[in-house]
Coordinates of C-alpha atoms in Angstrom, one line a residue:
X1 CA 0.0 0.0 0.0
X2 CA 1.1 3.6 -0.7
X3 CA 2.1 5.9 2.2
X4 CA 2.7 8.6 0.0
X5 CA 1.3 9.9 -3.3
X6 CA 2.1 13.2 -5.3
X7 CA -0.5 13.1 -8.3
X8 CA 0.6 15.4 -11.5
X9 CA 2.1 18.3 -9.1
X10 CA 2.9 21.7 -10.9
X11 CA 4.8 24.3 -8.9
X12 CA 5.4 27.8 -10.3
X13 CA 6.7 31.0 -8.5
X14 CA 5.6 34.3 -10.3
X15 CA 7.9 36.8 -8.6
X16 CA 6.3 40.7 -9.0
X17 CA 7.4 42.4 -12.5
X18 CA 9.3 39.1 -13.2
X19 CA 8.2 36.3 -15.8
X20 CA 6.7 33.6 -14.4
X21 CA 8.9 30.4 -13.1
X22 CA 7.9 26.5 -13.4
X23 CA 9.8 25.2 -10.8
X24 CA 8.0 21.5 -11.5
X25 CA 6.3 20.3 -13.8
X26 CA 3.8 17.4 -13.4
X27 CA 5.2 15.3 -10.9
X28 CA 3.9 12.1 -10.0
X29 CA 5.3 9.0 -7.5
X30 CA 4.5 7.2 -4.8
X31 CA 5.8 6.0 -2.1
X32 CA 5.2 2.6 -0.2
X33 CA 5.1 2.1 2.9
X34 CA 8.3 1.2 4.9
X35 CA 9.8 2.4 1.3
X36 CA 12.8 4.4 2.0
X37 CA 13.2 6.7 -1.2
X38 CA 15.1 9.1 -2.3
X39 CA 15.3 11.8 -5.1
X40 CA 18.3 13.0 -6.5
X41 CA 18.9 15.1 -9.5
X42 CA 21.2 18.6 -11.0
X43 CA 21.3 21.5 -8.7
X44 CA 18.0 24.0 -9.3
X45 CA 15.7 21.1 -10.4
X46 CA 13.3 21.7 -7.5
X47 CA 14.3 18.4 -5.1
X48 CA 14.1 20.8 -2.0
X49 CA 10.8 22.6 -3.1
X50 CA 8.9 19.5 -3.6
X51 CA 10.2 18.1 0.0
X52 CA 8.6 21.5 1.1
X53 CA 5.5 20.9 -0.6
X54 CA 4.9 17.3 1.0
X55 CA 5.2 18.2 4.2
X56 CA 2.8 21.6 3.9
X57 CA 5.0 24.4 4.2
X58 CA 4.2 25.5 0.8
X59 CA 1.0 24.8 -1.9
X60 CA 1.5 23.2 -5.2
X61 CA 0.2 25.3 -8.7
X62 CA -1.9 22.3 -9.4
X63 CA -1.8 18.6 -8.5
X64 CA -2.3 17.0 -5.5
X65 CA -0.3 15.3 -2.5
X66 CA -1.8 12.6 0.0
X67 CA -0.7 11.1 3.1
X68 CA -2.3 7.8 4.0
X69 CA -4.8 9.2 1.6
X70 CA -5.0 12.3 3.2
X71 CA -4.8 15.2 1.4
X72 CA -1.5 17.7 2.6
X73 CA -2.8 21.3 3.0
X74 CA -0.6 22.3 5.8
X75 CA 2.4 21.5 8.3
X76 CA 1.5 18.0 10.7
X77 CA 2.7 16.3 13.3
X78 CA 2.6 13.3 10.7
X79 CA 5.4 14.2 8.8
X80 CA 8.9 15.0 10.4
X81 CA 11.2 17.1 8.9
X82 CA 14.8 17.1 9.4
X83 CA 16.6 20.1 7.3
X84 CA 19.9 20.5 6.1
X85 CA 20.7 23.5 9.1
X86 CA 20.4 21.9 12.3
X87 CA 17.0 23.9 13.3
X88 CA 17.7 23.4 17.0
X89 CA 16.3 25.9 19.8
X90 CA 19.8 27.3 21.3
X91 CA 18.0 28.2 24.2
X92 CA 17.3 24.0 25.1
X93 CA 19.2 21.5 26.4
X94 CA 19.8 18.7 24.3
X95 CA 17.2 16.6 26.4
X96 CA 14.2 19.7 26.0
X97 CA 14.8 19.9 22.3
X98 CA 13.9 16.2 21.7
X99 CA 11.2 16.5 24.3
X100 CA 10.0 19.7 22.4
X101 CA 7.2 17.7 20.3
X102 CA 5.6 15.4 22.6
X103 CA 5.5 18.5 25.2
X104 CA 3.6 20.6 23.2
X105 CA 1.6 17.1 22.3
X106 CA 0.9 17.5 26.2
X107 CA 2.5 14.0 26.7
X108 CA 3.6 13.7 30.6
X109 CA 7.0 15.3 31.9
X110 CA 8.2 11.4 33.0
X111 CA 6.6 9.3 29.5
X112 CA 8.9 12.1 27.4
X113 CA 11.5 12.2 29.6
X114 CA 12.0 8.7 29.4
X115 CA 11.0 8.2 25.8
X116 CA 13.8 10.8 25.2
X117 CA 16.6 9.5 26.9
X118 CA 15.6 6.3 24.9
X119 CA 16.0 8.0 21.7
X120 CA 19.4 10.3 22.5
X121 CA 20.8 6.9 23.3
X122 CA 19.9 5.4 20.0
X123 CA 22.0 8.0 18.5
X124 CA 24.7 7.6 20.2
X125 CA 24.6 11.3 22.6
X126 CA 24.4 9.1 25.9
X127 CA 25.7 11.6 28.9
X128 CA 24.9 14.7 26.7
X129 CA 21.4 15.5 27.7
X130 CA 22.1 18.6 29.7
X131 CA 24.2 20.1 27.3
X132 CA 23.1 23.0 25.4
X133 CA 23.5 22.8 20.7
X134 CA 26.4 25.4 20.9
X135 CA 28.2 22.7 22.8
X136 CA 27.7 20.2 20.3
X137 CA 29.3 19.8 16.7
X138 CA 28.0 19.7 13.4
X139 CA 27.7 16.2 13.5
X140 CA 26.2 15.6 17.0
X141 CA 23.5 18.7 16.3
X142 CA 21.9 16.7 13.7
X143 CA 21.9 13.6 15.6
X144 CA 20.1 15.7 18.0
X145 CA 17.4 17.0 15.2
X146 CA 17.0 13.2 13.9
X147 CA 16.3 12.0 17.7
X148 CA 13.8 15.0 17.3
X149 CA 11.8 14.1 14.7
X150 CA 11.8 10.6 15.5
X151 CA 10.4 10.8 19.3
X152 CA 7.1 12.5 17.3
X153 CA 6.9 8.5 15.3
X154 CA 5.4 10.5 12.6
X155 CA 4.0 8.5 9.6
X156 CA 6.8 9.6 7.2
X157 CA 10.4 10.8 7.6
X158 CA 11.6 13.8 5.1
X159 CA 15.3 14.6 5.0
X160 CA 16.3 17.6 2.9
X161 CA 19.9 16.8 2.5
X162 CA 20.1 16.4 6.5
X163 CA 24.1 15.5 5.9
X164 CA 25.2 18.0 3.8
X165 CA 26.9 19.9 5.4
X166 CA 29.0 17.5 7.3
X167 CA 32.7 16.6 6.3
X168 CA 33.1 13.4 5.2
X169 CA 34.1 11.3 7.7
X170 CA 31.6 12.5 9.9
X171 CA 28.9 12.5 7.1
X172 CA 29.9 8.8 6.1
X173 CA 29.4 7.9 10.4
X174 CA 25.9 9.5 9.9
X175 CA 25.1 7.8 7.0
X176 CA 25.5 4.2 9.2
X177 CA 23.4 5.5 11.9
X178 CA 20.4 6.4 9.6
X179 CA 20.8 2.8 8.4
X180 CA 21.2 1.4 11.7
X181 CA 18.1 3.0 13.2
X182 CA 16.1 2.8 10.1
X183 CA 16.6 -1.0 10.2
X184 CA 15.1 -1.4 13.0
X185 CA 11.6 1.2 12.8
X186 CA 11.4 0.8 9.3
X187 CA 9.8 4.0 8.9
X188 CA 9.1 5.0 6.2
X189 CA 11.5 8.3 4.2
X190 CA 11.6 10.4 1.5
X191 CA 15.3 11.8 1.3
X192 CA 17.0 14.6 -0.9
X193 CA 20.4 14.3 -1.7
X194 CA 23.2 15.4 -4.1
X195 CA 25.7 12.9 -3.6
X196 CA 24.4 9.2 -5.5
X197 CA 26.4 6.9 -3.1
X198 CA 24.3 8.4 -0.2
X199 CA 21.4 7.9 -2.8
X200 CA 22.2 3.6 -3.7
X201 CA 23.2 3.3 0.4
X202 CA 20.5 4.4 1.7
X203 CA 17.4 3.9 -0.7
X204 CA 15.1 1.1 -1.5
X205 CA 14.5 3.0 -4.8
X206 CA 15.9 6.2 -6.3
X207 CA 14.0 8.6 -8.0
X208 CA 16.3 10.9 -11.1
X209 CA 14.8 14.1 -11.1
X210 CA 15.0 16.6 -15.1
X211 CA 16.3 20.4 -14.9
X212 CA 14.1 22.6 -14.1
X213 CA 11.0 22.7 -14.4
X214 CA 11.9 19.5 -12.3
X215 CA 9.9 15.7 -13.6
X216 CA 10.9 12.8 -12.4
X217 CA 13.0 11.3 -15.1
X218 CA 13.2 7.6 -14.3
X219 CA 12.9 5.3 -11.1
X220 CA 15.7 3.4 -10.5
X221 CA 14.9 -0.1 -8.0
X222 CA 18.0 -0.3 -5.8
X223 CA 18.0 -4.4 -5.3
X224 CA 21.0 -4.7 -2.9
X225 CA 19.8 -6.7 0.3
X226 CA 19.6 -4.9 3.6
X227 CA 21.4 -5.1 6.4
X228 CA 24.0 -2.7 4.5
X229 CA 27.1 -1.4 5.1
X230 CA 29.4 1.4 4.1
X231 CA 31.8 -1.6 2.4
X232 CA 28.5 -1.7 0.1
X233 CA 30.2 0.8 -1.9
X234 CA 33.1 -1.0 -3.5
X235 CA 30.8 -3.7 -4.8
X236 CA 30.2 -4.1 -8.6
X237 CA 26.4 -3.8 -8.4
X238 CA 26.7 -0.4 -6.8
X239 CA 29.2 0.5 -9.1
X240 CA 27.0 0.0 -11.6
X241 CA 23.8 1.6 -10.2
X242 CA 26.4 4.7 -9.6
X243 CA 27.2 4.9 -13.3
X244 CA 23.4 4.7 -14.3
X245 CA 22.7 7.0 -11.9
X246 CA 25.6 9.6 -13.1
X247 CA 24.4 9.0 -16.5
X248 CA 21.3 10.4 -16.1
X249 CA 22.4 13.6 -13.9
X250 CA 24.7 14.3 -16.5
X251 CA 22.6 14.2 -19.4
X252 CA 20.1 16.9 -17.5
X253 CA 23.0 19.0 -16.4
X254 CA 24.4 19.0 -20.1
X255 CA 21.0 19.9 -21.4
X256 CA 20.7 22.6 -18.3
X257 CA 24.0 23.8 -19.5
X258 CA 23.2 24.2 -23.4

């Protein structure tokens, strides 16, 4: 069954005295449940915008989006959103930021305490709790914002490039974690990323995205069994999902270029 459909979504932006801009055109996908999918594709194609537009911080031109076969008219406690920036409250400890949700929720001050602690152990911030995000690094802050959005078990997980900012060492390390916590809720993710070994690691499928106006070019079925590991990506199957994958990037950005 589908968790997640966009039907034939159109976004445009008509900035005042400025020509009118398609930023996608017609997209349609779905998304099963427990899928873990991800959309790649050039730089401007609108990957970001229609991450925004699933989970209600924005309205598509026409086209529709459900959830569980709900329509998505607004922000919901159903969808969690983890951004690139770390979107932490400096102001909270660790511990209150992944409280924050269930809080305003009105869940009790012991079930989120403890449901908390649970979670900041599951990534791996054990004995940091009563530290405050200026204390943390890059790495550790979005730790924090994945424990976040994952104490609020929403129905769907969106990651906007959530490691793309990190080095590489320490983006690699997160990369593993997602895995290792994924494998065991299962939940189900729609991910945006630039870099394609993140994309064939991570995704049960892997959707190639046009230059803008952004459509979805072509689904790609990543069928590399799970558990999965960051060896994974000196094997010749990924290899070879790497060089389809490239191959179709590079056709858009040539055609973006010309």
């Amino acid at each position: 069954m589908n968790k997640l459909r966009i039907d034939d979504v159109t976004l445009q932006f008509a900035p005042k005295g400025h020509q009118g801009i398609t930023a996608l055109d017609r997209i349609s996908l779905d998304v099963a449940d427990k899928e873990f999918a991800v959309i790649v594709g050039p730089s401007g194609c609108g990957k970001s915008s229609l991450l925004r537009l699933v989970a209600g911080l924005g309205t598509p031109t026409t086209g529709h989006i459900y959830l569980d076969g709900s329509e998505v008219i607004a922000p919901g406690r159903e969808r969690g959103m983890v951004f690139q920036s770390y979107t932490l409250f400096p102001w909270l400890t660790i511990q209150e930021n992944v409280e924050f949700g269930p809080k305003i929720a009105g869940v009790s001050k012991a079930e989120r305490s403890a449901a908390a602690r649970e979670m900041i152990a599951q990534v791996g911030l054990t004995g940091f709790e009563k530290k405050y995000p200026k204390q943390l690094s890059g790495g550790m802050m979005q730790r924090v914002a994945l424990a976040r959005a994952l104490l609020n078990d929403p129905n769907i997980l969106l990651m906007d490039e959530p490691f793309g900012a990190l080095d590489s060492q320490t983006r690699s390390l997160m990369q593993e974690l997602l895995l290792k916590i994924w494998e065991k809720s299962h939940k189900t993710v729609l991910f945006i990323t630039h870099d394609i070994d993140e994309a064939i690691l991570l995704g049960d499928s892997v959707y190639v995205m046009t230059a803008r106006p952004g459509r979805i070019k072509q689904r790609i079925k990543i069928d590399i069994p799970r558990p999965r590991s960051f060896d994974l990506v000196t094997s010749p199957e990924f290899m070879t999902l790497k060089r389809e994958i490239m191959g179709l990037i590079h056709e858009e950005a040539v055609l973006a270029a010309v």
